[in-house]
Short mmCIF file of C-alpha atoms in Angstrom, two decimals:
data_model
loop_
_atom_site.label_atom_id
_atom_site.label_comp_id
_atom_site.label_asym_id
_atom_site.label_seq_id
_atom_site.Cartn_x
_atom_site.Cartn_y
_atom_site.Cartn_z
CA GLU A 70 89.40 181.27 202.81
CA ARG A 71 89.38 184.57 204.77
CA HIS A 72 90.84 186.41 201.81
CA GLY A 73 89.05 184.36 199.16
CA VAL A 74 92.21 183.23 197.48
CA HIS A 75 92.89 179.63 196.64
CA ARG A 76 96.31 178.36 197.92
CA ARG A 77 97.41 177.47 194.26
CA ALA A 78 97.03 181.06 193.37
CA VAL A 79 99.38 182.05 196.35
CA ARG A 80 101.78 179.36 195.42
CA GLN A 81 101.84 180.70 191.74
CA ALA A 82 102.32 184.30 193.01
CA LEU A 83 105.34 183.34 195.11
CA VAL A 84 107.02 181.55 192.11
CA SER A 85 106.40 184.59 189.69
CA ALA A 86 104.74 187.89 189.72
CA LEU A 87 103.45 187.41 186.20
CA PRO A 88 100.17 185.38 185.93
CA PRO A 89 100.49 182.01 184.31
CA ALA A 90 99.58 181.54 180.57
CA LYS A 91 95.96 180.56 180.00
CA ARG A 92 95.47 177.15 178.46
CA SER A 93 93.99 176.88 175.10
CA PRO A 94 90.59 175.40 175.31
CA THR A 95 90.56 171.69 173.94
CA SER A 96 87.99 170.88 171.33
CA ARG A 97 84.95 169.14 172.69
CA PRO A 98 82.92 166.44 171.08
CA ALA A 99 79.65 167.56 169.53
CA PRO A 100 77.31 164.72 169.96
CA LYS A 101 74.21 166.38 168.45
CA LEU A 102 76.13 167.02 165.18
CA GLY A 103 77.35 163.46 164.86
CA ALA A 104 74.28 162.22 162.97
CA TYR A 105 74.82 164.97 160.47
CA ARG A 106 78.47 164.99 159.84
CA ALA A 107 78.14 162.65 156.68
CA MET A 108 75.36 164.77 155.34
CA ILE A 109 77.43 167.87 155.63
CA ASP A 110 80.42 166.38 154.07
CA GLY A 111 78.26 165.13 151.32
CA TRP A 112 76.95 168.77 150.71
CA LEU A 113 80.39 170.18 150.66
CA GLU A 114 81.54 167.55 148.35
CA ALA A 115 78.60 168.06 145.88
CA ASP A 116 79.49 171.82 146.06
CA ARG A 117 82.53 171.10 144.04
CA ASP A 118 80.26 170.69 140.95
CA ALA A 119 77.89 173.63 141.77
CA PRO A 120 78.30 177.07 140.38
CA ARG A 121 81.02 178.79 142.43
CA LYS A 122 78.80 181.35 143.82
CA GLN A 123 75.98 179.04 144.85
CA ARG A 124 77.79 176.77 147.18
CA HIS A 125 76.72 176.18 150.82
CA THR A 126 77.93 178.49 153.50
CA ALA A 127 78.08 177.24 157.05
CA LYS A 128 75.03 179.38 157.93
CA ARG A 129 72.96 178.06 154.96
CA ILE A 130 74.03 174.44 156.14
CA HIS A 131 72.77 175.12 159.74
CA ARG A 132 69.50 176.60 158.23
CA ARG A 133 68.87 173.40 156.12
CA LEU A 134 69.67 171.19 158.93
CA VAL A 135 67.04 172.83 161.20
CA ASP A 136 64.41 173.45 158.50
CA GLU A 137 64.59 170.33 156.52
CA TYR A 138 65.70 167.70 159.29
CA GLY A 139 64.64 169.32 162.55
CA ALA A 140 68.11 169.18 163.88
CA ASP A 141 68.63 170.37 167.45
CA VAL A 142 72.30 171.68 166.97
CA ALA A 143 73.80 175.21 167.70
CA GLU A 144 74.67 177.35 164.82
CA THR A 145 78.18 177.84 166.26
CA THR A 146 78.84 173.93 166.45
CA VAL A 147 77.88 173.81 162.72
CA LEU A 148 80.08 176.95 161.94
CA ASP A 149 83.14 175.47 163.69
CA TYR A 150 82.60 172.08 162.03
CA VAL A 151 82.19 173.66 158.40
CA ARG A 152 85.13 175.90 158.86
CA ALA A 153 87.40 173.07 159.77
CA ARG A 154 86.18 170.94 156.92
CA LYS A 155 86.47 173.65 154.38
CA ARG A 156 90.05 174.31 155.35
CA LEU A 157 90.78 170.54 154.90
CA MET A 158 89.12 170.61 151.48
CA GLY A 159 91.20 173.68 150.46
CA TRP A 160 88.37 176.22 150.23
CA PRO A 161 89.68 179.90 150.05
CA VAL A 162 89.60 182.02 153.16
CA GLY A 163 87.06 184.96 153.00
CA GLU A 164 88.29 188.45 152.16
CA VAL A 165 88.60 191.27 154.63
CA HIS A 166 86.45 194.26 154.28
CA VAL A 167 86.55 198.11 155.62
CA PRO A 168 83.55 199.24 157.39
CA GLN A 169 81.67 202.24 156.02
CA VAL A 170 79.14 204.74 157.55
CA HIS A 171 76.09 205.88 155.65
CA ALA A 172 73.51 208.58 156.47
CA PRO A 173 69.78 207.17 156.25
CA GLY A 174 67.87 207.74 152.87
CA GLN A 175 70.98 209.18 151.06
CA ASP A 176 72.40 206.40 149.13
CA ALA A 177 71.92 203.01 147.53
CA GLU A 178 74.08 200.66 145.36
CA VAL A 179 73.08 198.70 142.40
CA ASP A 180 74.50 195.69 140.71
CA TRP A 181 73.70 192.73 138.64
CA GLY A 182 74.61 189.14 139.71
CA GLN A 183 74.03 185.67 138.03
CA ALA A 184 72.52 182.64 139.37
CA GLN A 185 71.57 179.23 138.04
CA VAL A 186 67.85 178.16 138.40
CA VAL A 187 65.83 175.33 136.75
CA LEU A 188 62.90 176.64 134.85
CA GLY A 189 60.42 174.09 133.44
CA GLY A 190 63.11 171.34 133.83
CA VAL A 191 65.79 173.17 132.09
CA ALA A 192 68.88 174.75 133.87
CA VAL A 193 69.00 178.42 133.03
CA THR A 194 71.36 181.24 134.10
CA VAL A 195 69.33 184.16 135.15
CA HIS A 196 70.55 187.82 135.82
CA VAL A 197 69.74 188.92 139.30
CA PHE A 198 69.26 192.76 139.71
CA VAL A 199 69.98 193.90 143.23
CA MET A 200 69.51 197.49 144.74
CA ARG A 201 70.69 197.77 148.26
CA ALA A 202 70.14 200.69 150.72
CA SER A 203 73.44 201.48 152.07
CA PHE A 204 72.16 202.74 155.45
CA SER A 205 69.74 199.91 156.42
CA GLY A 206 71.06 197.14 154.43
CA ALA A 207 67.60 196.29 152.95
CA ALA A 208 67.76 194.87 149.49
CA PHE A 209 65.41 194.49 146.45
CA CYS A 210 66.25 191.46 144.24
CA GLN A 211 64.61 190.27 140.95
CA ALA A 212 65.65 187.98 138.32
CA SER A 213 65.74 188.71 134.45
CA LEU A 214 66.58 186.41 131.54
CA VAL A 215 68.56 189.26 130.02
CA GLU A 216 70.64 192.17 131.30
CA THR A 217 69.35 194.69 128.94
CA GLN A 218 68.82 198.39 129.57
CA GLN A 219 65.08 197.99 129.41
CA ALA A 220 65.15 195.38 132.11
CA PHE A 221 67.80 197.59 133.98
CA LEU A 222 65.35 200.63 133.94
CA GLU A 223 62.24 198.68 134.63
CA LEU A 224 63.75 196.98 137.75
CA HIS A 225 64.75 200.35 139.00
CA LEU A 226 61.19 201.60 139.00
CA GLN A 227 60.08 198.27 140.79
CA ALA A 228 62.87 198.89 143.40
CA PHE A 229 61.91 202.52 144.17
CA GLU A 230 58.34 201.39 144.68
CA TRP A 231 59.40 198.55 146.87
CA PHE A 232 61.51 200.83 149.22
CA GLY A 233 58.73 203.39 149.31
CA GLY A 234 60.71 206.25 147.85
CA VAL A 235 63.59 207.36 145.85
CA PHE A 236 67.44 207.51 147.33
CA ALA A 237 69.37 210.98 146.81
CA ALA A 238 71.95 209.05 144.86
CA VAL A 239 72.64 205.63 143.61
CA ARG A 240 75.96 204.22 142.88
CA PHE A 241 76.82 201.98 140.03
CA ASP A 242 79.86 200.43 138.15
CA ASN A 243 80.31 201.48 134.65
CA LEU A 244 77.67 199.21 133.02
CA THR A 245 76.68 199.87 129.43
CA SER A 246 73.01 200.25 130.28
CA ALA A 247 73.94 203.45 132.20
CA VAL A 248 77.35 204.70 130.68
CA LYS A 249 77.95 205.31 127.06
CA GLN A 250 81.59 206.60 127.58
CA VAL A 251 84.00 206.66 130.50
CA LEU A 252 85.87 209.92 130.76
CA LYS A 253 88.77 211.14 132.83
CA GLY A 254 88.31 210.98 136.61
CA ARG A 255 84.65 210.52 137.80
CA ARG A 256 83.11 212.09 134.61
CA ARG A 257 80.81 209.84 132.57
CA VAL A 258 78.78 210.35 129.38
CA GLU A 259 75.40 208.70 130.49
CA SER A 260 72.87 206.98 128.08
CA ASP A 261 69.89 209.14 127.26
CA ARG A 262 67.13 206.72 128.56
CA PHE A 263 69.06 206.32 131.88
CA VAL A 264 69.37 210.05 132.26
CA ALA A 265 65.68 210.45 131.53
CA MET A 266 64.67 207.82 134.09
CA ARG A 267 66.83 209.28 136.97
CA SER A 268 65.78 212.84 136.01
CA HIS A 269 62.08 211.66 136.40
CA TYR A 270 62.90 210.35 139.95
CA LEU A 271 65.37 213.30 140.73
CA SER A 272 68.05 210.87 141.90
CA ALA A 273 71.72 211.54 141.22
CA SER A 274 74.22 208.86 139.89
CA GLU A 275 77.59 207.93 141.11
CA PHE A 276 80.05 205.64 139.37
CA THR A 277 83.02 203.41 140.58
CA THR A 278 86.54 203.54 139.35
CA PRO A 279 86.58 201.24 136.16
CA GLY A 280 87.78 197.73 136.45
CA ILE A 281 88.23 195.51 139.60
CA ALA A 282 89.84 198.29 141.42
CA GLY A 283 86.47 200.03 141.86
CA ALA A 284 84.62 197.04 143.17
CA HIS A 285 85.24 197.81 146.85
CA GLU A 286 83.55 201.36 146.19
CA LYS A 287 80.10 199.68 146.17
CA GLY A 288 81.12 196.72 148.42
CA GLY A 289 77.84 196.70 150.15
CA VAL A 290 75.72 195.47 147.05
CA GLU A 291 78.64 193.27 145.91
CA GLY A 292 78.47 191.46 149.15
CA GLU A 293 74.72 191.44 149.07
CA VAL A 294 74.49 189.67 145.73
CA GLY A 295 76.77 186.85 147.23
CA ARG A 296 74.86 186.69 150.47
CA PHE A 297 71.51 186.61 148.91
CA ARG A 298 72.57 183.91 146.45
CA ARG A 299 74.12 181.80 149.03
CA ASN A 300 71.11 182.10 151.43
CA HIS A 301 68.11 181.73 149.01
CA LEU A 302 69.64 180.02 146.01
CA VAL A 303 71.30 177.06 147.30
CA PRO A 304 70.68 174.41 146.40
CA VAL A 305 69.70 175.31 142.84
CA PRO A 306 65.91 176.13 143.01
CA ARG A 307 63.29 174.79 140.52
CA PHE A 308 60.37 176.75 139.14
CA ALA A 309 57.81 176.42 136.38
CA ASP A 310 58.66 179.90 134.89
CA LEU A 311 60.29 183.17 135.51
CA ALA A 312 57.24 184.69 137.20
CA ALA A 313 57.47 182.09 140.01
CA PRO A 314 61.06 182.68 141.05
CA ASN A 315 60.47 186.57 140.94
CA ALA A 316 57.39 186.27 143.40
CA TRP A 317 59.43 184.02 145.59
CA LEU A 318 62.43 186.43 145.49
CA LEU A 319 60.22 189.23 146.81
CA GLU A 320 59.18 186.89 149.61
CA CYS A 321 62.92 186.46 150.55
CA CYS A 322 63.60 190.12 150.37
CA GLU A 323 60.73 190.52 153.11
CA GLN A 324 62.11 187.67 155.06
CA ASP A 325 65.53 189.19 155.12
CA LEU A 326 64.15 192.36 156.88
CA CYS A 327 64.00 190.41 159.98
CA ARG A 328 67.81 189.65 159.93
CA ARG A 329 70.18 191.44 162.06
CA ILE A 330 73.58 192.52 160.52
CA ILE A 331 76.46 191.77 162.67
CA GLY A 332 77.47 194.67 164.80
CA ARG A 333 74.16 196.37 164.55
CA GLN A 334 71.66 196.80 167.41
CA VAL A 335 68.51 196.84 165.19
CA THR A 336 67.16 194.50 162.49
CA VAL A 337 67.36 195.35 158.79
CA GLY A 338 63.55 196.11 158.70
CA GLU A 339 63.88 198.49 161.76
CA ALA A 340 66.55 200.33 160.13
CA LEU A 341 64.56 200.58 156.99
CA ALA A 342 61.67 201.90 158.93
CA GLN A 343 63.94 204.73 160.06
CA GLU A 344 65.24 205.30 156.65
CA ARG A 345 61.86 205.20 154.63
CA PRO A 346 60.66 208.82 155.89
CA LEU A 347 63.73 210.37 154.73
CA LEU A 348 63.43 209.07 151.01
CA ALA A 349 62.25 211.46 148.26
CA VAL A 350 58.46 210.90 147.57
CA LEU A 351 57.76 208.90 144.40
CA PRO A 352 56.48 211.00 141.37
CA ALA A 353 52.69 210.94 140.80
CA GLU A 354 53.34 209.65 137.25
CA ARG A 355 55.40 206.37 136.79
CA PHE A 356 58.33 206.61 134.25
CA ASP A 357 57.44 204.63 131.11
CA ALA A 358 60.67 202.45 130.57
CA SER A 359 58.92 200.67 127.48
CA GLU A 360 59.90 201.47 123.87
CA SER A 361 57.53 201.94 121.07
CA ALA A 362 57.13 200.66 117.37
CA THR A 363 54.55 200.54 114.71
CA PRO A 364 54.89 197.31 112.98
CA ARG A 365 52.55 196.19 110.25
CA VAL A 366 50.50 192.90 110.62
CA ASP A 367 51.51 190.56 107.76
CA THR A 368 49.35 187.94 105.80
CA LYS A 369 49.92 185.38 108.63
CA SER A 370 48.62 187.74 111.15
CA LEU A 371 52.09 188.17 112.69
CA VAL A 372 54.06 191.48 113.60
CA THR A 373 58.00 191.52 113.80
CA VAL A 374 59.34 193.25 116.78
CA ARG A 375 63.07 193.05 117.69
CA GLN A 376 63.55 190.23 115.13
CA ASN A 377 60.83 188.09 116.72
CA ARG A 378 57.22 187.51 115.60
CA TYR A 379 54.04 187.95 117.58
CA SER A 380 50.52 187.17 116.51
CA ALA A 381 47.56 189.70 116.32
CA PRO A 382 43.98 189.13 115.60
CA VAL A 383 43.40 188.15 111.89
CA THR A 384 41.02 191.24 111.45
CA LEU A 385 44.14 193.39 111.68
CA ALA A 386 45.95 191.69 108.83
CA GLY A 387 47.61 194.56 106.52
CA LEU A 388 47.10 197.25 109.28
CA LYS A 389 49.64 198.95 111.32
CA VAL A 390 49.50 198.54 115.18
CA GLN A 391 51.28 200.12 118.12
CA ALA A 392 53.77 198.01 119.96
CA ARG A 393 54.79 198.78 123.50
CA ILE A 394 58.11 196.79 124.02
CA GLY A 395 58.72 196.14 127.63
CA ALA A 396 61.39 194.01 129.27
CA ARG A 397 58.98 191.08 129.80
CA GLU A 398 55.98 191.94 127.65
CA ILE A 399 54.99 193.07 124.18
CA THR A 400 51.71 194.81 124.09
CA LEU A 401 49.86 195.39 120.68
CA SER A 402 47.29 198.05 120.45
CA HIS A 403 44.99 199.40 117.55
CA ALA A 404 42.79 202.42 117.65
CA GLY A 405 43.56 202.91 121.24
CA LYS A 406 42.63 199.42 122.33
CA ILE A 407 45.00 196.65 123.44
CA VAL A 408 44.62 193.64 121.14
CA ALA A 409 47.31 191.44 122.27
CA VAL A 410 49.75 190.86 125.07
CA HIS A 411 52.72 188.41 124.65
CA GLU A 412 55.60 187.35 126.81
CA ARG A 413 58.64 189.08 125.31
CA LEU A 414 60.89 186.65 123.25
CA HIS A 415 64.78 187.07 123.44
CA GLY A 416 67.22 186.09 120.73
CA ARG A 417 66.24 186.02 117.18
CA PHE A 418 63.55 184.51 114.82
CA GLY A 419 61.28 183.18 117.52
CA THR A 420 57.45 183.24 117.21
CA SER A 421 54.81 183.70 119.93
CA ALA A 422 51.30 182.88 118.48
CA LYS A 423 48.09 182.51 120.45
CA LEU A 424 45.25 180.37 118.99
CA ASP A 425 42.36 182.74 119.86
CA HIS A 426 43.81 185.23 117.40
CA TYR A 427 42.92 182.74 114.63
CA LEU A 428 39.47 181.56 115.67
CA GLU A 429 37.71 184.08 113.45
CA LEU A 430 39.50 182.82 110.46
CA LEU A 431 38.92 179.09 111.37
CA ALA A 432 35.11 179.92 111.72
CA HIS A 433 35.14 180.59 107.88
CA LYS A 434 37.73 178.19 106.98
CA PRO A 435 37.44 175.22 109.25
CA GLY A 436 39.57 172.92 107.04
CA GLY A 437 42.45 175.29 107.94
CA TYR A 438 42.59 174.00 111.56
CA GLU A 439 45.17 171.36 110.67
CA GLN A 440 47.37 173.93 108.92
CA ILE A 441 47.83 176.14 111.83
CA ALA A 442 51.53 176.33 112.69
CA ARG A 443 52.85 174.03 115.39
CA GLU A 444 54.02 176.86 117.67
CA ILE A 445 50.17 178.06 118.03
CA LEU A 446 49.05 174.83 119.22
CA ALA A 447 52.14 174.30 121.36
CA GLU A 448 51.30 177.73 122.86
CA ALA A 449 47.86 176.83 123.58
CA GLU A 450 48.99 173.48 125.03
CA ARG A 451 51.46 175.38 127.28
CA VAL A 452 48.76 177.76 128.68
CA ASP A 453 46.30 174.83 129.47
CA ALA A 454 49.29 173.16 131.30
CA GLU A 455 49.96 176.20 133.43
CA GLU A 456 46.34 176.72 134.18
CA ASP A 457 46.04 172.91 135.39
CA GLN A 458 49.13 173.44 137.51
CA GLN A 459 47.96 176.66 139.05
CA VAL A 460 44.50 174.66 139.81
CA GLY A 461 46.33 171.86 141.37
CA GLU A 462 48.52 174.23 143.52
CA LYS A 463 45.48 175.90 144.93
CA ALA A 464 43.93 172.52 145.66
CA ARG A 465 46.96 171.47 147.53
CA ARG A 466 46.80 174.51 149.71
#
């Protein structure tokens, strides 16, 4: 007692100068988790049929238990249980990564990912554009129905505006939206539109080694695509149309600013606040990523743009109009005035027709109402349904 040493320690020291081996901690029961074990097992089993990259992580499971069921259970308890269950189920062990150091405001990484969502009751695979700031870890994410160069360029503009400035350099893989030809070493022949966009914003481009071997060269955004998908797109979300998930994805980007990356002292948002003053200032004039065409309005008051048809007011039949082709919208103008705006169709031989473009004709030929093409009436009904849904949502709020 005088020396503060237990007699057991003295006895062990007399037997051997080496301290005894520490006992391995025995697993303890987790009574608070007990009520949710079957539910967790069910989620993991259901993941066998889910898209490979939209399966539950332990962190996502804990978040769902707390948010949806009010579970009072520690995250580490859920992590330990899920880790053990996944090993029994044969899930692969995660990869090991090399840490990197980045200067604030200097570089970002861009990549496309894919995710499954339900739009209007139909399962659809969307392409998710991600730009990640290498220093802060902040990420801008938006979905597109297609992975075209136009969508690629327009989403760059939105990303720079969301970050509040332009990075000195952005790193890509060798996607065709940016690269026409891969030369020896790091040399690339870049596409004209891509060069025009980055020259407008005075941002340099860097490209990874071709193939899987170069994936680790932009590992930050590669990991971000998966992290974002696992945390915000599991289970598979449901939306009315593409505008809804993109508004929601922006909210998720803002929420993620509050998270803290393992090993860092500050949150992602606090790191971004340090980084933003070091970004290059956005140019006064926004880069126009759209393309133009001058189609002629035919006798059905339709114009053909990229192998799809769009209606224009019947008073313009036989005249040429100016079409601005965006990634999401087709805008028709005549004599400097916008006369029609359509959601852009993808694929071929589709038709987007608006009933109000034909009202003047129907005033003179009322008997033609029943002869209007089905897609025109269907479009009108769709718009009415969307307006009713928006009114209902506002009422519920």
